[in-house]
Coordinates of N, CA and C in Angstrom, one line a residue:
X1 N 7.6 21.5 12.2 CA 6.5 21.5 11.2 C 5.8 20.2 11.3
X2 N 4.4 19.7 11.8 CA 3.3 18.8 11.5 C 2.7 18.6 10.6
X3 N 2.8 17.2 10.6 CA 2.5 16.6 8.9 C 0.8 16.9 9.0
X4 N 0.1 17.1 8.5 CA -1.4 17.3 8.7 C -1.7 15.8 7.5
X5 N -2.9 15.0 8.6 CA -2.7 13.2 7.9 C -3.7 13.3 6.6
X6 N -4.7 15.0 6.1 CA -5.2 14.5 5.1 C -4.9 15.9 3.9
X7 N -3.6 16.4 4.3 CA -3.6 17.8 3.7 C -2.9 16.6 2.7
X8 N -3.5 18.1 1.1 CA -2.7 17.5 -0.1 C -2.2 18.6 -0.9
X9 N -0.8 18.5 -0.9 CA -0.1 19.3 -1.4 C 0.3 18.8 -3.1
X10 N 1.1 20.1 -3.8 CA 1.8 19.6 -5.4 C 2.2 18.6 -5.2
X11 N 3.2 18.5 -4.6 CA 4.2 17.2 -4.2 C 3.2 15.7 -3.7
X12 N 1.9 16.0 -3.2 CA 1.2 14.7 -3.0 C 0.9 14.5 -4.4
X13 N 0.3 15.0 -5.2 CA -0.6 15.0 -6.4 C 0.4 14.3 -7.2
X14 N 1.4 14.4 -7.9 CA 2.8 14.5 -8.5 C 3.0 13.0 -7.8
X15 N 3.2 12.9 -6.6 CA 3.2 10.9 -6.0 C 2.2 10.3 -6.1
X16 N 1.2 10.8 -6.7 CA 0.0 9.9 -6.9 C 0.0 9.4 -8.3
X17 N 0.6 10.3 -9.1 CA 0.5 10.4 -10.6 C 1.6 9.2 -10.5
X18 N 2.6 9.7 -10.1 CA 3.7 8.4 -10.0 C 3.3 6.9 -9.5
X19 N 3.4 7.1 -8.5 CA 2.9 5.8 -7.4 C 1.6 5.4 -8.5
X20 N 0.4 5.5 -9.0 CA -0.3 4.8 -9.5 C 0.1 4.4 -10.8
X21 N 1.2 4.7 -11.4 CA 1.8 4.1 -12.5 C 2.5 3.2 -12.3
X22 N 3.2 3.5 -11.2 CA 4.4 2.5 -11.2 C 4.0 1.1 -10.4
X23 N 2.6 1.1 -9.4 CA 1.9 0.4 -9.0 C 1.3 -0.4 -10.2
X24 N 0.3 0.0 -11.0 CA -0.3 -0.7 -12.6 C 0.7 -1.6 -13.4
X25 N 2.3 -1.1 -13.3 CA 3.1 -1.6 -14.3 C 3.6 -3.0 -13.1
X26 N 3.9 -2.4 -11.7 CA 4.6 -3.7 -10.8 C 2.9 -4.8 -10.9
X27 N 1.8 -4.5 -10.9 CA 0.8 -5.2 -10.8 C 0.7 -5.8 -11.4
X28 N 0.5 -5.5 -12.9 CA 0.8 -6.4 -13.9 C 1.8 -7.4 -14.9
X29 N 3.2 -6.7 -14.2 CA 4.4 -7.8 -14.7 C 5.1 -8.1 -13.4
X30 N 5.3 -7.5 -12.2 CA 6.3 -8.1 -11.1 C 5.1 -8.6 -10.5
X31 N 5.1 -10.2 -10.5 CA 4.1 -10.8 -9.3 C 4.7 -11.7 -9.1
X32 N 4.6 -12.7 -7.5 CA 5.2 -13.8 -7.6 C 4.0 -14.9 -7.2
X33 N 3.6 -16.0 -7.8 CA 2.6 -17.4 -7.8 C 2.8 -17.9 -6.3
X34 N 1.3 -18.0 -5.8 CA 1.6 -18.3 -4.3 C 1.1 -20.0 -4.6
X35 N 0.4 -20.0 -5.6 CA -0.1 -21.6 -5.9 C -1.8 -21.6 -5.8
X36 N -2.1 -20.1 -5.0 CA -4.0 -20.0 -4.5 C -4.5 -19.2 -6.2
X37 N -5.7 -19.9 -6.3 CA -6.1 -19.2 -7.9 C -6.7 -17.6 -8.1
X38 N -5.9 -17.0 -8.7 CA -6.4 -15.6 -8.7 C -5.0 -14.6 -7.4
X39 N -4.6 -14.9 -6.6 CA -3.5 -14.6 -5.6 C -2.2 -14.7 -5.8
X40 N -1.4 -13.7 -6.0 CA -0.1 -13.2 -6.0 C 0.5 -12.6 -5.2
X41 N 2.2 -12.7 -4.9 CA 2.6 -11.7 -4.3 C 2.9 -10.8 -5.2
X42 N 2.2 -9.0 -4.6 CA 2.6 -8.1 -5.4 C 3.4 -7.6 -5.3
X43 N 4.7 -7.3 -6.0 CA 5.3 -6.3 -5.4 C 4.8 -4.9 -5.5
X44 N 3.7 -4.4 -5.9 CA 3.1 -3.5 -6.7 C 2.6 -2.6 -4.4
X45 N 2.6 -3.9 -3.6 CA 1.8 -3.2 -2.5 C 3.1 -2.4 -1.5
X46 N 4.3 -2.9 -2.1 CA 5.4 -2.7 -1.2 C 5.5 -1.2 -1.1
X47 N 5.4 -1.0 -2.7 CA 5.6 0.6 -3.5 C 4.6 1.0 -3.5
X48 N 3.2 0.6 -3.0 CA 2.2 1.5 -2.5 C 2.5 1.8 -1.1
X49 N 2.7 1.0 -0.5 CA 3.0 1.5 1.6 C 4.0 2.6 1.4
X50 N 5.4 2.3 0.0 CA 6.3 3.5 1.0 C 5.8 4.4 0.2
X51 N 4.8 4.7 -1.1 CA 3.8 6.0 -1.0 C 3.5 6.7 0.3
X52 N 2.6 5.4 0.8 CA 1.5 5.6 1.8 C 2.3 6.8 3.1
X53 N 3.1 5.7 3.4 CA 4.0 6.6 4.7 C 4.7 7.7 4.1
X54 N 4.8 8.1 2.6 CA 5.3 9.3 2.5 C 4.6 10.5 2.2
X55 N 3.9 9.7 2.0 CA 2.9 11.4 1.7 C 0.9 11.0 2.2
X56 N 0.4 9.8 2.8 CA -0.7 10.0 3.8 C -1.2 9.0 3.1
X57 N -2.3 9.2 3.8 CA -3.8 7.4 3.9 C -4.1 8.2 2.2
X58 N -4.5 9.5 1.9 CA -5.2 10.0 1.3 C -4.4 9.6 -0.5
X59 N -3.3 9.5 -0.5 CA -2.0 9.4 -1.0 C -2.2 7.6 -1.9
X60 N -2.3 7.0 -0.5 CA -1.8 5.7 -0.6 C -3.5 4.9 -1.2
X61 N -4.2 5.1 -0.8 CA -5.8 4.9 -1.2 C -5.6 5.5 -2.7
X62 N -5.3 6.1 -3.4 CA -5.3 7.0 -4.7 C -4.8 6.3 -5.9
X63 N -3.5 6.0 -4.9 CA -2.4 5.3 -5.7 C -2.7 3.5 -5.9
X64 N -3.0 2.7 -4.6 CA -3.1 1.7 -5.0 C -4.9 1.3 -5.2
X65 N -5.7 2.4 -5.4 CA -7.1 2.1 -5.8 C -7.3 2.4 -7.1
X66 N -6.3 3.4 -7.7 CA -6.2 3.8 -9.1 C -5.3 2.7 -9.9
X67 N -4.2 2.4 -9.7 CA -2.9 1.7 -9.7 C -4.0 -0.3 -10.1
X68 N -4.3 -0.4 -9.1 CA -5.1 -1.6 -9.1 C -6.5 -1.5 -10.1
X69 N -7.4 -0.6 -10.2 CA -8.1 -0.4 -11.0 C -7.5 -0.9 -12.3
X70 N -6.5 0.0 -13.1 CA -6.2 0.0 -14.4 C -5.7 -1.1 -14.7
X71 N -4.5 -1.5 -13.6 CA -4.2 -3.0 -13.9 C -5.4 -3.9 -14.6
X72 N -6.3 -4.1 -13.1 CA -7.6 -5.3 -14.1 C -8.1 -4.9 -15.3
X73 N -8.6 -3.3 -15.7 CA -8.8 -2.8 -16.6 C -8.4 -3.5 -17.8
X74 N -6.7 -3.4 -17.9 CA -6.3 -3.7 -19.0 C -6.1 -5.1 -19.3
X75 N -5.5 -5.8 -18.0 CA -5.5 -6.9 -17.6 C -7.2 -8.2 -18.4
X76 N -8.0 -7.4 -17.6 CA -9.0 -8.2 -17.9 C -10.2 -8.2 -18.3
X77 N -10.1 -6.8 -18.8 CA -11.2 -6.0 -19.4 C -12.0 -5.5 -18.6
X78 N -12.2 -5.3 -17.4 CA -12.5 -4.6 -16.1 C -12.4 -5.0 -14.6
X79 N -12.3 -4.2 -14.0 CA -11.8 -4.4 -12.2 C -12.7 -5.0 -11.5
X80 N -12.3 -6.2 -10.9 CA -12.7 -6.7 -9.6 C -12.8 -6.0 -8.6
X81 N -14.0 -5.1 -8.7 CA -14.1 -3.8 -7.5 C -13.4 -4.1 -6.2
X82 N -14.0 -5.7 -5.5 CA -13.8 -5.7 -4.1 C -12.3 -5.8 -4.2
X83 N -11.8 -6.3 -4.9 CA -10.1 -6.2 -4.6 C -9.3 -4.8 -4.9
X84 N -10.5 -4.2 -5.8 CA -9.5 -2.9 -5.8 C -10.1 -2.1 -5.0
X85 N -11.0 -2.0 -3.8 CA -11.2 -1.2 -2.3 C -10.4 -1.7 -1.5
X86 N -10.5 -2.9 -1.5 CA -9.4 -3.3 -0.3 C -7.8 -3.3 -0.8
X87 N -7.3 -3.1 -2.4 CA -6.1 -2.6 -2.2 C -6.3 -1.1 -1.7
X88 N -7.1 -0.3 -2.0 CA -6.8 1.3 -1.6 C -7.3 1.6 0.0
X89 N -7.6 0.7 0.5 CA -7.9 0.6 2.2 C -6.9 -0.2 2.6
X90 N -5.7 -0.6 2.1 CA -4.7 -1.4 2.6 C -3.8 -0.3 2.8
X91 N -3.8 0.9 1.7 CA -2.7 1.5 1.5 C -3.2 2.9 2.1
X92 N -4.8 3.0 2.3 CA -5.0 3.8 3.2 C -4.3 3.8 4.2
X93 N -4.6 2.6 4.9 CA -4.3 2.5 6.5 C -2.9 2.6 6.7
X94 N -2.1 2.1 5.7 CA -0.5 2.0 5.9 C -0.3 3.6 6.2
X95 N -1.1 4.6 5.2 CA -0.7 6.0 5.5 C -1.2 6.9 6.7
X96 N -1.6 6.2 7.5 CA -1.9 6.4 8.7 C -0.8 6.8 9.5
X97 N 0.2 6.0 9.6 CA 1.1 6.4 10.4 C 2.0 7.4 9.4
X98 N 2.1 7.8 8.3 CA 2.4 9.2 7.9 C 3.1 9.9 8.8
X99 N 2.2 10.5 9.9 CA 2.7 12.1 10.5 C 3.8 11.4 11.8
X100 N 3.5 9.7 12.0 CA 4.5 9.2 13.1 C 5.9 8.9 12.6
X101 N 5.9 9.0 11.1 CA 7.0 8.7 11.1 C 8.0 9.8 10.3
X102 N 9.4 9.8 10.5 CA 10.1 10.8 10.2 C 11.3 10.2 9.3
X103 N 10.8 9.9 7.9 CA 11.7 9.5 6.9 C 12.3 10.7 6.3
X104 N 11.3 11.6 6.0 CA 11.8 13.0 5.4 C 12.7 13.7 6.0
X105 N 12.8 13.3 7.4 CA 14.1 14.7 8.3 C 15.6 12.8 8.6
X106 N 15.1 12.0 7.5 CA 16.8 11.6 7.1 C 16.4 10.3 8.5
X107 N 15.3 9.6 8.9 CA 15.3 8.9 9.9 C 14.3 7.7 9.6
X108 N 14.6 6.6 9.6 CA 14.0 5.5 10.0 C 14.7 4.1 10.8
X109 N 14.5 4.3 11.9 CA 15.4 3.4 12.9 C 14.6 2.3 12.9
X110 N 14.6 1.5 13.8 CA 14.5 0.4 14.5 C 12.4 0.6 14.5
X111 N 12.3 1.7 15.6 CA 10.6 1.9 16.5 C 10.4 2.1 14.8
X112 N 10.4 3.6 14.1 CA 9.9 3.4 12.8 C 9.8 2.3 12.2
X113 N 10.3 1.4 11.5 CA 10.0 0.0 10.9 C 9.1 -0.5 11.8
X114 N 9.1 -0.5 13.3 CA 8.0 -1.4 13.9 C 6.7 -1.1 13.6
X115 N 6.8 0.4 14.2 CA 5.7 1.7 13.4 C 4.8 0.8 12.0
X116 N 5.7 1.1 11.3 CA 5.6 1.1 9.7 C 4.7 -0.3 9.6
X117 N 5.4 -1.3 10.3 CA 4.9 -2.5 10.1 C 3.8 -3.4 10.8
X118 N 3.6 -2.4 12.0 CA 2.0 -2.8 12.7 C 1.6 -1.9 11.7
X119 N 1.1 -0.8 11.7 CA 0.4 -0.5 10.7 C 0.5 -1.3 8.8
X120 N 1.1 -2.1 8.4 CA 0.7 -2.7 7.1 C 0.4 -3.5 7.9
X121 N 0.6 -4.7 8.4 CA -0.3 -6.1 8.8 C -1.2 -5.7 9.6
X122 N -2.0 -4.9 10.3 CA -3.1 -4.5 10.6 C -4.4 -3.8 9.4
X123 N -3.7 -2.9 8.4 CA -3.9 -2.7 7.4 C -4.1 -4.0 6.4
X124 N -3.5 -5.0 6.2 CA -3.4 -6.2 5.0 C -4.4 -7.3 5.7
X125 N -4.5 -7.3 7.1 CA -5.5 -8.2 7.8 C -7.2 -8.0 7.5
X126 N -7.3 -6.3 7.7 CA -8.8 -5.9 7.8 C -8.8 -5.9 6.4
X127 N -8.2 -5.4 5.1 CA -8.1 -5.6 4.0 C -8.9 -6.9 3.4
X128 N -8.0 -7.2 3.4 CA -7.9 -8.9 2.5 C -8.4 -9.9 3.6
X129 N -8.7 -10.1 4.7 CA -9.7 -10.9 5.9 C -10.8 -10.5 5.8
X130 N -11.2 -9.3 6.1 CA -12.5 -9.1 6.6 C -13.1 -8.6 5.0
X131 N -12.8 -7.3 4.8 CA -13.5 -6.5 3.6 C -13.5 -7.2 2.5
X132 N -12.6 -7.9 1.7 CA -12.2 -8.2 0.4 C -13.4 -9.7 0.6
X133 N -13.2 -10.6 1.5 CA -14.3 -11.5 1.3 C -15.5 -10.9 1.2
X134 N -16.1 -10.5 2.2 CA -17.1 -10.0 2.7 C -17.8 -9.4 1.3
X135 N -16.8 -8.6 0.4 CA -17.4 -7.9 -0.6 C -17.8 -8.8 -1.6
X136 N -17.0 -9.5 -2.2 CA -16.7 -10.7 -2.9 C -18.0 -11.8 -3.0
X137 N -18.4 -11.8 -1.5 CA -19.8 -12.4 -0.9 C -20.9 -11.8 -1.6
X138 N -21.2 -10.3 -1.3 CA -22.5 -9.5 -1.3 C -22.1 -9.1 -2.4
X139 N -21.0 -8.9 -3.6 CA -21.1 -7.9 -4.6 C -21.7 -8.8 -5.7
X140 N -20.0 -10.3 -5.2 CA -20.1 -10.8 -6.7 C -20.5 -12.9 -6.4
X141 N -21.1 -12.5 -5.4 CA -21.9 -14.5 -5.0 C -21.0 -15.0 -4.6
X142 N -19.4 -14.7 -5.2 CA -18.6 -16.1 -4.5 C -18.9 -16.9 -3.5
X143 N -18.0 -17.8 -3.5 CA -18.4 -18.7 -2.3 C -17.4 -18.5 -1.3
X144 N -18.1 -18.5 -0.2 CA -16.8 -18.1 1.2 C -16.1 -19.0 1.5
X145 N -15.9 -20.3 1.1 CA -14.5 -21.2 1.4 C -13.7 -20.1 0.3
X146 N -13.8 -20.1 -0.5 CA -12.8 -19.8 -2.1 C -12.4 -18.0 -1.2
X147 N -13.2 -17.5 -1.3 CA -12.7 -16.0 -0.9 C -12.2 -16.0 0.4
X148 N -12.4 -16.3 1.8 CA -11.8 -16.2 2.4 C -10.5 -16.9 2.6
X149 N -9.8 -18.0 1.8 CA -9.0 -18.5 1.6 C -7.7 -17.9 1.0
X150 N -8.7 -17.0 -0.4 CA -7.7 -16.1 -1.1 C -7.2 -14.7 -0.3
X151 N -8.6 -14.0 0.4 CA -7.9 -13.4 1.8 C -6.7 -13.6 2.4
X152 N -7.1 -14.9 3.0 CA -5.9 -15.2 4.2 C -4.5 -15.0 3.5
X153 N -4.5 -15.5 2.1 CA -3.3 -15.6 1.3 C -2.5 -14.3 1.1
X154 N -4.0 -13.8 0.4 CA -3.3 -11.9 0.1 C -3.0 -11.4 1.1
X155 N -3.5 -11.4 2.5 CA -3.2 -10.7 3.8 C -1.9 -10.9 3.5
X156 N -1.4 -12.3 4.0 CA 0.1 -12.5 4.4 C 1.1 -12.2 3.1
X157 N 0.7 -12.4 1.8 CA 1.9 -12.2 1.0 C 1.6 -10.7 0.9
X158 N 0.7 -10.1 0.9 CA 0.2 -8.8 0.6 C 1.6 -7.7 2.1
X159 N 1.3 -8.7 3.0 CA 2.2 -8.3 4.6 C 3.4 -8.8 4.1
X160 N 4.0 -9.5 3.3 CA 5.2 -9.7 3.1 C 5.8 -8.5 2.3
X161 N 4.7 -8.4 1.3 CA 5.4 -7.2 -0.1 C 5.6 -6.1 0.6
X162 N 4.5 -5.9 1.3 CA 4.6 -4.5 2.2 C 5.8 -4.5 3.6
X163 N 5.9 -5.2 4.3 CA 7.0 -5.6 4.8 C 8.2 -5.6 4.3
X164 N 8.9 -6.1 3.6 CA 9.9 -6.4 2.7 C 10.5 -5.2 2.2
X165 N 9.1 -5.2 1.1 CA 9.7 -4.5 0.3 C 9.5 -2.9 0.5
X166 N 8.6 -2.4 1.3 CA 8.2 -1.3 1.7 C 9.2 -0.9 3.2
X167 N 9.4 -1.3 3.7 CA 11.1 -1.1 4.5 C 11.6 -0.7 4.1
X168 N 12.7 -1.7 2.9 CA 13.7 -1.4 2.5 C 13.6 -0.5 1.9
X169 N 12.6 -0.4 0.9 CA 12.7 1.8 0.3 C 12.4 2.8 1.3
X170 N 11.7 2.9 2.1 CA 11.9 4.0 3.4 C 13.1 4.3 4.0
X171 N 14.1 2.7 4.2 CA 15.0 2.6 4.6 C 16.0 3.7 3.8
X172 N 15.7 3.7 2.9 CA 17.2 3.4 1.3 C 16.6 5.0 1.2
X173 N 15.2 5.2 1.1 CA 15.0 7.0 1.3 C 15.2 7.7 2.0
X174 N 15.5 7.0 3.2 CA 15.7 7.9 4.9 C 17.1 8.3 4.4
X175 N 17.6 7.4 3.6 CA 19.4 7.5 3.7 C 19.6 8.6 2.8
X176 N 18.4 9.1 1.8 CA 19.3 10.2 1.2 C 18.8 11.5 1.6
X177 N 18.1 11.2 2.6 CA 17.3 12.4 3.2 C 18.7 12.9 4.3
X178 N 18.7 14.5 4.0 CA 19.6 15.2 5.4 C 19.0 14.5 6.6
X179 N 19.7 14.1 7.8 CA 19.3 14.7 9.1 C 18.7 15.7 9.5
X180 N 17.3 15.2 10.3 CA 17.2 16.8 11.1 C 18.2 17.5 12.1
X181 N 18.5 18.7 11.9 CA 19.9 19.4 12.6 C 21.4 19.0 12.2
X182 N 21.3 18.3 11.0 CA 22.6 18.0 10.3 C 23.6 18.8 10.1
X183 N 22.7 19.9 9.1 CA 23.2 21.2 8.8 C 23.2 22.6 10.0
X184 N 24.5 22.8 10.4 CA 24.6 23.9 11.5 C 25.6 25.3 10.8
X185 N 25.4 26.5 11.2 CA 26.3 27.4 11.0 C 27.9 26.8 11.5
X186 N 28.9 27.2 10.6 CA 30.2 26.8 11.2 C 30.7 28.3 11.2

């Protein structure tokens, strides 16, 4: 059976509902101080990627553009748009590899994590490098020493959370997933 990268099923809808909650709540209390003003490590992006790779780009965009939304919302009485496109384009791209990887049939080795992980640092690079300044520029005047700085920051801790901590749950999910062909007639 082929994963289709923008079909959305109950079970997507149901992890978006989830994943954007549990994103809002890690956004706003689990963060760790990188020292850059306004930049954290989230853990909130780890548990958006292993959305992302479980159920698509369409999934992961949902979860961490809704998820990040509400955060500032409540946070600060309204969202820093450009940061909340380029979180749901970070978590887009992570769900790109979706249909390459096979956590559901009980599998994530060694090539999957590689998988998993060119896609978030290629994802957290165009993110938080290119888009997040760029918008930050045209939306809201910043100044480009200050935003492209906080970029570079979010890329890499943003590639850390997702790294880290988006492994190890794919990991820790693959494990309670059957094998494909586990189960045979005896």
């Amino acid at each position: 059976m082929s994963k289709k990268l923008f079909e959305i099923k109950t079970k997507t809808i149901v992890a978006i509902g989830l994943g954007a909650a549990l994103f809002t709540l890690l956004f706003m209390f689990v963060k760790i101080p990188t020292g850059i003003p306004e930049t954290q490590i989230q853990t909130a992006y780890g548990v958006g990627a292993m959305f992302a790779a479980l159920f698509g780009p369409v999934a992961g965009f949902l979860i961490a553009f809704i998820g990040h939304a509400l955060s500032d919302a409540v946070q600060y009485g309204s969202p820093w748009w450009s940061w909340v496109v380029s979180s749901g384009i970070s978590c887009f791209i992570v769900g790109l590899c979706y249909p390459k990887l096979h956590v559901e049939d009980g599998e994530f080795g060694k090539k999957d994590m590689i998988l998993f992980n060119v896609y978030q640092i290629v994802a957290n690079a165009l993110a938080w490098i290119l888009i997040s300044p760029v918008l930050d520029i045209v939306v809201y005047g910043e100044p480009a020493s200050l935003v492209f700085t906080q970029g570079v920051v979010a890329a890499i801790s943003n590639a850390v959370s997702m790294g880290v901590i988006g492994t190890v749950l794919l990991k820790l999910y693959a494990g309670t997933r059957s094998k494909k062909g586990s189960l045979s007639k005896g």
